[in-house]
Amino acid sequence: SQQGEEDPQALSIQEGENATMNCSYKTSINNLQWYRQNSGRGLVHLILIRSNEREKHSGRLRVTLDTSKKSSSLLITASRAADTASYFCATLTSGTYKYIFGTGTRLKVLA
Amino acid sequence: SQTIHQWPATLVQPVGSPLSLECTVEGTSNPNLYWYRQAAGRGLQLLFYSVGIGQISSEVPQNLSASRPQDRQFILSSKKLLLSDSGFYLCAWSVPGGGELFFGEGSRLTVL
């Protein structure tokens, strides 16, 4: 399977704490993206990092990319109850238009 | 602005019946189009993608098929559904160069 792996599979934290989730992938990529999915809904794009970038910030989100290890991490700072959702990484495979998704991390933020 | 519509939102079908899920995109031209399936509590499995009218790439050989009869229309079909076809089906589009994916709200299929 080409599917990437994410860990942890599930994460439960208190409001105000930081949440870190990791993603590993298998192929050479053009970019890596993170998405959020509320239960039973479509996915919403959060942030994109290109293969020649190492770190990117957007509001309370910080993404890192290590192409030598084929891994990425998503940090959500000062988490809120509204951040409760599943988070997925997706990679755009080099030379293709295929977006391959990871297995996801279910984040629960307790108020 | 661009929007994506996907329907039906929910359907319950008997084993052996046909399937047709439809997805249309508005406000953009020549999008790349995608069908994904998500099993309960799991990640997304890429089923089909298309970079142009009549051009379909299949990622998972099975009893599903896809067609793109118009630039902004993507249809997922089956002639005879299996129990294993149950799941949450998501349509998505991106600009031709590859950027972020924009998802529809999904179609939940239950095969009984």
PDB file of N, CA and C in Angstrom, chain B residues 32-87:
ATOM      1  N   ASN B  32      -8.287  19.026 -12.071  1.00  0.00           N
ATOM      2  CA  ASN B  32      -8.040  17.601 -11.817  1.00  0.00           C
ATOM      3  C   ASN B  32      -9.139  17.138 -10.861  1.00  0.00           C
ATOM      4  N   LEU B  33      -9.681  15.955 -11.121  1.00  0.00           N
ATOM      5  CA  LEU B  33     -10.803  15.461 -10.310  1.00  0.00           C
ATOM      6  C   LEU B  33     -10.454  14.120  -9.684  1.00  0.00           C
ATOM      7  N   TYR B  34     -10.970  13.881  -8.492  1.00  0.00           N
ATOM      8  CA  TYR B  34     -10.589  12.707  -7.708  1.00  0.00           C
ATOM      9  C   TYR B  34     -11.813  12.080  -7.037  1.00  0.00           C
ATOM     10  N   TRP B  35     -11.783  10.735  -6.934  1.00  0.00           N
ATOM     11  CA  TRP B  35     -12.709  10.002  -6.072  1.00  0.00           C
ATOM     12  C   TRP B  35     -11.890   9.254  -5.024  1.00  0.00           C
ATOM     13  N   TYR B  36     -12.267   9.441  -3.772  1.00  0.00           N
ATOM     14  CA  TYR B  36     -11.674   8.719  -2.662  1.00  0.00           C
ATOM     15  C   TYR B  36     -12.769   7.955  -1.925  1.00  0.00           C
ATOM     16  N   ARG B  37     -12.360   6.881  -1.241  1.00  0.00           N
ATOM     17  CA  ARG B  37     -13.265   6.160  -0.354  1.00  0.00           C
ATOM     18  C   ARG B  37     -12.635   6.111   1.039  1.00  0.00           C
ATOM     19  N   GLN B  38     -13.472   6.287   2.042  1.00  0.00           N
ATOM     20  CA  GLN B  38     -13.017   6.268   3.421  1.00  0.00           C
ATOM     21  C   GLN B  38     -13.850   5.257   4.195  1.00  0.00           C
ATOM     22  N   ALA B  39     -13.192   4.219   4.699  1.00  0.00           N
ATOM     23  CA  ALA B  39     -13.871   3.276   5.589  1.00  0.00           C
ATOM     24  C   ALA B  39     -14.009   3.920   6.962  1.00  0.00           C
ATOM     25  N   ALA B  40     -14.925   3.445   7.764  1.00  0.00           N
ATOM     26  CA  ALA B  40     -15.216   4.046   9.068  1.00  0.00           C
ATOM     27  C   ALA B  40     -13.947   4.151   9.905  1.00  0.00           C
ATOM     28  N   GLY B  41     -13.643   5.371  10.357  1.00  0.00           N
ATOM     29  CA  GLY B  41     -12.497   5.590  11.227  1.00  0.00           C
ATOM     30  C   GLY B  41     -11.151   5.377  10.565  1.00  0.00           C
ATOM     31  N   ARG B  42     -11.127   5.414   9.259  1.00  0.00           N
ATOM     32  CA  ARG B  42      -9.877   5.125   8.556  1.00  0.00           C
ATOM     33  C   ARG B  42      -9.456   6.298   7.666  1.00  0.00           C
ATOM     34  N   GLY B  43      -8.330   6.114   6.991  1.00  0.00           N
ATOM     35  CA  GLY B  43      -7.833   7.124   6.066  1.00  0.00           C
ATOM     36  C   GLY B  43      -8.530   7.040   4.725  1.00  0.00           C
ATOM     37  N   LEU B  44      -8.081   7.859   3.786  1.00  0.00           N
ATOM     38  CA  LEU B  44      -8.697   7.939   2.462  1.00  0.00           C
ATOM     39  C   LEU B  44      -7.937   7.075   1.473  1.00  0.00           C
ATOM     40  N   GLN B  45      -8.681   6.300   0.706  1.00  0.00           N
ATOM     41  CA  GLN B  45      -8.109   5.458  -0.343  1.00  0.00           C
ATOM     42  C   GLN B  45      -8.435   6.084  -1.687  1.00  0.00           C
ATOM     43  N   LEU B  46      -7.417   6.380  -2.484  1.00  0.00           N
ATOM     44  CA  LEU B  46      -7.622   6.948  -3.809  1.00  0.00           C
ATOM     45  C   LEU B  46      -8.181   5.871  -4.732  1.00  0.00           C
ATOM     46  N   LEU B  47      -9.321   6.159  -5.350  1.00  0.00           N
ATOM     47  CA  LEU B  47      -9.957   5.209  -6.265  1.00  0.00           C
ATOM     48  C   LEU B  47      -9.651   5.567  -7.729  1.00  0.00           C
ATOM     49  N   PHE B  48      -9.966   6.797  -8.100  1.00  0.00           N
ATOM     50  CA  PHE B  48      -9.790   7.257  -9.481  1.00  0.00           C
ATOM     51  C   PHE B  48      -9.371   8.716  -9.478  1.00  0.00           C
ATOM     52  N   TYR B  49      -8.626   9.109 -10.525  1.00  0.00           N
ATOM     53  CA  TYR B  49      -8.411  10.527 -10.741  1.00  0.00           C
ATOM     54  C   TYR B  49      -8.406  10.793 -12.232  1.00  0.00           C
ATOM     55  N   SER B  50      -8.655  12.061 -12.589  1.00  0.00           N
ATOM     56  CA  SER B  50      -8.794  12.440 -13.991  1.00  0.00           C
ATOM     57  C   SER B  50      -8.180  13.817 -14.199  1.00  0.00           C
ATOM     58  N   VAL B  51      -7.362  13.936 -15.238  1.00  0.00           N
ATOM     59  CA  VAL B  51      -6.747  15.223 -15.561  1.00  0.00           C
ATOM     60  C   VAL B  51      -7.400  15.868 -16.771  1.00  0.00           C
ATOM     61  N   GLY B  52      -8.417  15.224 -17.361  1.00  0.00           N
ATOM     62  CA  GLY B  52      -9.109  15.814 -18.491  1.00  0.00           C
ATOM     63  C   GLY B  52     -10.303  14.960 -18.894  1.00  0.00           C
ATOM     64  N   ILE B  53     -11.130  15.513 -19.760  1.00  0.00           N
ATOM     65  CA  ILE B  53     -12.321  14.794 -20.221  1.00  0.00           C
ATOM     66  C   ILE B  53     -11.925  13.451 -20.814  1.00  0.00           C
ATOM     67  N   GLY B  54     -12.590  12.395 -20.370  1.00  0.00           N
ATOM     68  CA  GLY B  54     -12.339  11.062 -20.895  1.00  0.00           C
ATOM     69  C   GLY B  54     -11.058  10.413 -20.415  1.00  0.00           C
ATOM     70  N   GLN B  55     -10.258  11.120 -19.609  1.00  0.00           N
ATOM     71  CA  GLN B  55      -8.995  10.560 -19.101  1.00  0.00           C
ATOM     72  C   GLN B  55      -9.189  10.126 -17.657  1.00  0.00           C
ATOM     73  N   ILE B  56      -9.174   8.822 -17.432  1.00  0.00           N
ATOM     74  CA  ILE B  56      -9.405   8.270 -16.096  1.00  0.00           C
ATOM     75  C   ILE B  56      -8.248   7.367 -15.722  1.00  0.00           C
ATOM     76  N   SER B  57      -7.692   7.601 -14.531  1.00  0.00           N
ATOM     77  CA  SER B  57      -6.663   6.712 -13.987  1.00  0.00           C
ATOM     78  C   SER B  57      -7.260   5.964 -12.813  1.00  0.00           C
ATOM     79  N   SER B  58      -7.142   4.639 -12.863  1.00  0.00           N
ATOM     80  CA  SER B  58      -7.710   3.782 -11.825  1.00  0.00           C
ATOM     81  C   SER B  58      -6.611   3.312 -10.895  1.00  0.00           C
ATOM     82  N   GLU B  59      -6.838   3.487  -9.617  1.00  0.00           N
ATOM     83  CA  GLU B  59      -5.829   3.101  -8.629  1.00  0.00           C
ATOM     84  C   GLU B  59      -6.137   1.766  -7.969  1.00  0.00           C
ATOM     85  N   VAL B  60      -7.384   1.407  -7.927  1.00  0.00           N
ATOM     86  CA  VAL B  60      -7.786   0.195  -7.204  1.00  0.00           C
ATOM     87  C   VAL B  60      -8.704  -0.620  -8.109  1.00  0.00           C
ATOM     88  N   PRO B  61      -8.189  -1.654  -8.778  1.00  0.00           N
ATOM     89  CA  PRO B  61      -9.049  -2.482  -9.647  1.00  0.00           C
ATOM     90  C   PRO B  61     -10.138  -3.156  -8.826  1.00  0.00           C
ATOM     91  N   GLN B  62     -11.376  -2.920  -9.181  1.00  0.00           N
ATOM     92  CA  GLN B  62     -12.487  -3.510  -8.458  1.00  0.00           C
ATOM     93  C   GLN B  62     -13.743  -3.302  -9.291  1.00  0.00           C
ATOM     94  N   ASN B  63     -14.877  -3.479  -8.702  1.00  0.00           N
ATOM     95  CA  ASN B  63     -16.101  -3.397  -9.501  1.00  0.00           C
ATOM     96  C   ASN B  63     -16.635  -1.976  -9.608  1.00  0.00           C
ATOM     97  N   LEU B  64     -15.789  -0.983  -9.350  1.00  0.00           N
ATOM     98  CA  LEU B  64     -16.183   0.401  -9.533  1.00  0.00           C
ATOM     99  C   LEU B  64     -15.558   0.953 -10.799  1.00  0.00           C
ATOM    100  N   SER B  65     -16.203   1.944 -11.392  1.00  0.00           N
ATOM    101  CA  SER B  65     -15.656   2.631 -12.556  1.00  0.00           C
ATOM    102  C   SER B  65     -15.952   4.110 -12.417  1.00  0.00           C
ATOM    103  N   ALA B  66     -15.220   4.918 -13.181  1.00  0.00           N
ATOM    104  CA  ALA B  66     -15.433   6.359 -13.141  1.00  0.00           C
ATOM    105  C   ALA B  66     -15.484   6.888 -14.558  1.00  0.00           C
ATOM    106  N   SER B  67     -16.208   7.981 -14.745  1.00  0.00           N
ATOM    107  CA  SER B  67     -16.273   8.618 -16.048  1.00  0.00           C
ATOM    108  C   SER B  67     -16.266  10.125 -15.873  1.00  0.00           C
ATOM    109  N   ARG B  68     -15.764  10.801 -16.895  1.00  0.00           N
ATOM    110  CA  ARG B  68     -15.732  12.272 -16.888  1.00  0.00           C
ATOM    111  C   ARG B  68     -16.307  12.721 -18.230  1.00  0.00           C
ATOM    112  N   PRO B  69     -17.626  12.790 -18.313  1.00  0.00           N
ATOM    113  CA  PRO B  69     -18.263  13.146 -19.591  1.00  0.00           C
ATOM    114  C   PRO B  69     -18.141  14.625 -19.949  1.00  0.00           C
ATOM    115  N   GLN B  70     -17.966  15.470 -18.957  1.00  0.00           N
ATOM    116  CA  GLN B  70     -17.778  16.906 -19.183  1.00  0.00           C
ATOM    117  C   GLN B  70     -16.612  17.396 -18.329  1.00  0.00           C
ATOM    118  N   ASP B  71     -16.112  18.576 -18.645  1.00  0.00           N
ATOM    119  CA  ASP B  71     -14.906  19.090 -17.997  1.00  0.00           C
ATOM    120  C   ASP B  71     -15.012  19.116 -16.479  1.00  0.00           C
ATOM    121  N   ARG B  72     -16.193  19.468 -15.960  1.00  0.00           N
ATOM    122  CA  ARG B  72     -16.337  19.660 -14.526  1.00  0.00           C
ATOM    123  C   ARG B  72     -17.305  18.669 -13.895  1.00  0.00           C
ATOM    124  N   GLN B  73     -17.446  17.500 -14.514  1.00  0.00           N
ATOM    125  CA  GLN B  73     -18.351  16.477 -14.014  1.00  0.00           C
ATOM    126  C   GLN B  73     -17.597  15.166 -13.885  1.00  0.00           C
ATOM    127  N   PHE B  74     -17.741  14.529 -12.717  1.00  0.00           N
ATOM    128  CA  PHE B  74     -17.040  13.279 -12.451  1.00  0.00           C
ATOM    129  C   PHE B  74     -18.040  12.315 -11.832  1.00  0.00           C
ATOM    130  N   ILE B  75     -18.171  11.135 -12.411  1.00  0.00           N
ATOM    131  CA  ILE B  75     -19.191  10.184 -11.979  1.00  0.00           C
ATOM    132  C   ILE B  75     -18.535   8.882 -11.550  1.00  0.00           C
ATOM    133  N   LEU B  76     -18.965   8.364 -10.429  1.00  0.00           N
ATOM    134  CA  LEU B  76     -18.510   7.073  -9.927  1.00  0.00           C
ATOM    135  C   LEU B  76     -19.654   6.083 -10.066  1.00  0.00           C
ATOM    136  N   SER B  77     -19.377   4.912 -10.651  1.00  0.00           N
ATOM    137  CA  SER B  77     -20.441   3.969 -10.958  1.00  0.00           C
ATOM    138  C   SER B  77     -20.051   2.554 -10.580  1.00  0.00           C
ATOM    139  N   SER B  78     -21.079   1.738 -10.441  1.00  0.00           N
ATOM    140  CA  SER B  78     -20.906   0.298 -10.309  1.00  0.00           C
ATOM    141  C   SER B  78     -22.113  -0.377 -10.934  1.00  0.00           C
ATOM    142  N   LYS B  79     -21.875  -1.504 -11.571  1.00  0.00           N
ATOM    143  CA  LYS B  79     -22.998  -2.250 -12.151  1.00  0.00           C
ATOM    144  C   LYS B  79     -23.651  -3.139 -11.110  1.00  0.00           C
ATOM    145  N   LYS B  80     -22.836  -3.679 -10.191  1.00  0.00           N
ATOM    146  CA  LYS B  80     -23.366  -4.569  -9.149  1.00  0.00           C
ATOM    147  C   LYS B  80     -22.592  -4.332  -7.856  1.00  0.00           C
ATOM    148  N   LEU B  81     -23.237  -3.757  -6.871  1.00  0.00           N
ATOM    149  CA  LEU B  81     -22.579  -3.441  -5.617  1.00  0.00           C
ATOM    150  C   LEU B  81     -22.302  -4.681  -4.770  1.00  0.00           C
ATOM    151  N   LEU B  82     -21.179  -4.616  -4.047  1.00  0.00           N
ATOM    152  CA  LEU B  82     -20.806  -5.635  -3.076  1.00  0.00           C
ATOM    153  C   LEU B  82     -20.932  -5.048  -1.669  1.00  0.00           C
ATOM    154  N   LEU B  83     -21.017  -5.911  -0.681  1.00  0.00           N
ATOM    155  CA  LEU B  83     -21.060  -5.433   0.705  1.00  0.00           C
ATOM    156  C   LEU B  83     -19.834  -4.576   1.011  1.00  0.00           C
ATOM    157  N   SER B  84     -18.687  -4.976   0.471  1.00  0.00           N
ATOM    158  CA  SER B  84     -17.429  -4.279   0.734  1.00  0.00           C
ATOM    159  C   SER B  84     -17.363  -2.889   0.098  1.00  0.00           C
ATOM    160  N   ASP B  85     -18.347  -2.544  -0.715  1.00  0.00           N
ATOM    161  CA  ASP B  85     -18.371  -1.202  -1.313  1.00  0.00           C
ATOM    162  C   ASP B  85     -18.929  -0.155  -0.354  1.00  0.00           C
ATOM    163  N   SER B  86     -19.452  -0.581   0.779  1.00  0.00           N
ATOM    164  CA  SER B  86     -19.954   0.379   1.766  1.00  0.00           C
ATOM    165  C   SER B  86     -18.826   1.302   2.215  1.00  0.00           C
ATOM    166  N   GLY B  87     -19.171   2.571   2.420  1.00  0.00           N
ATOM    167  CA  GLY B  87     -18.160   3.512   2.885  1.00  0.00           C
ATOM    168  C   GLY B  87     -18.582   4.936   2.612  1.00  0.00           C
TER     169      GLY B  87
END
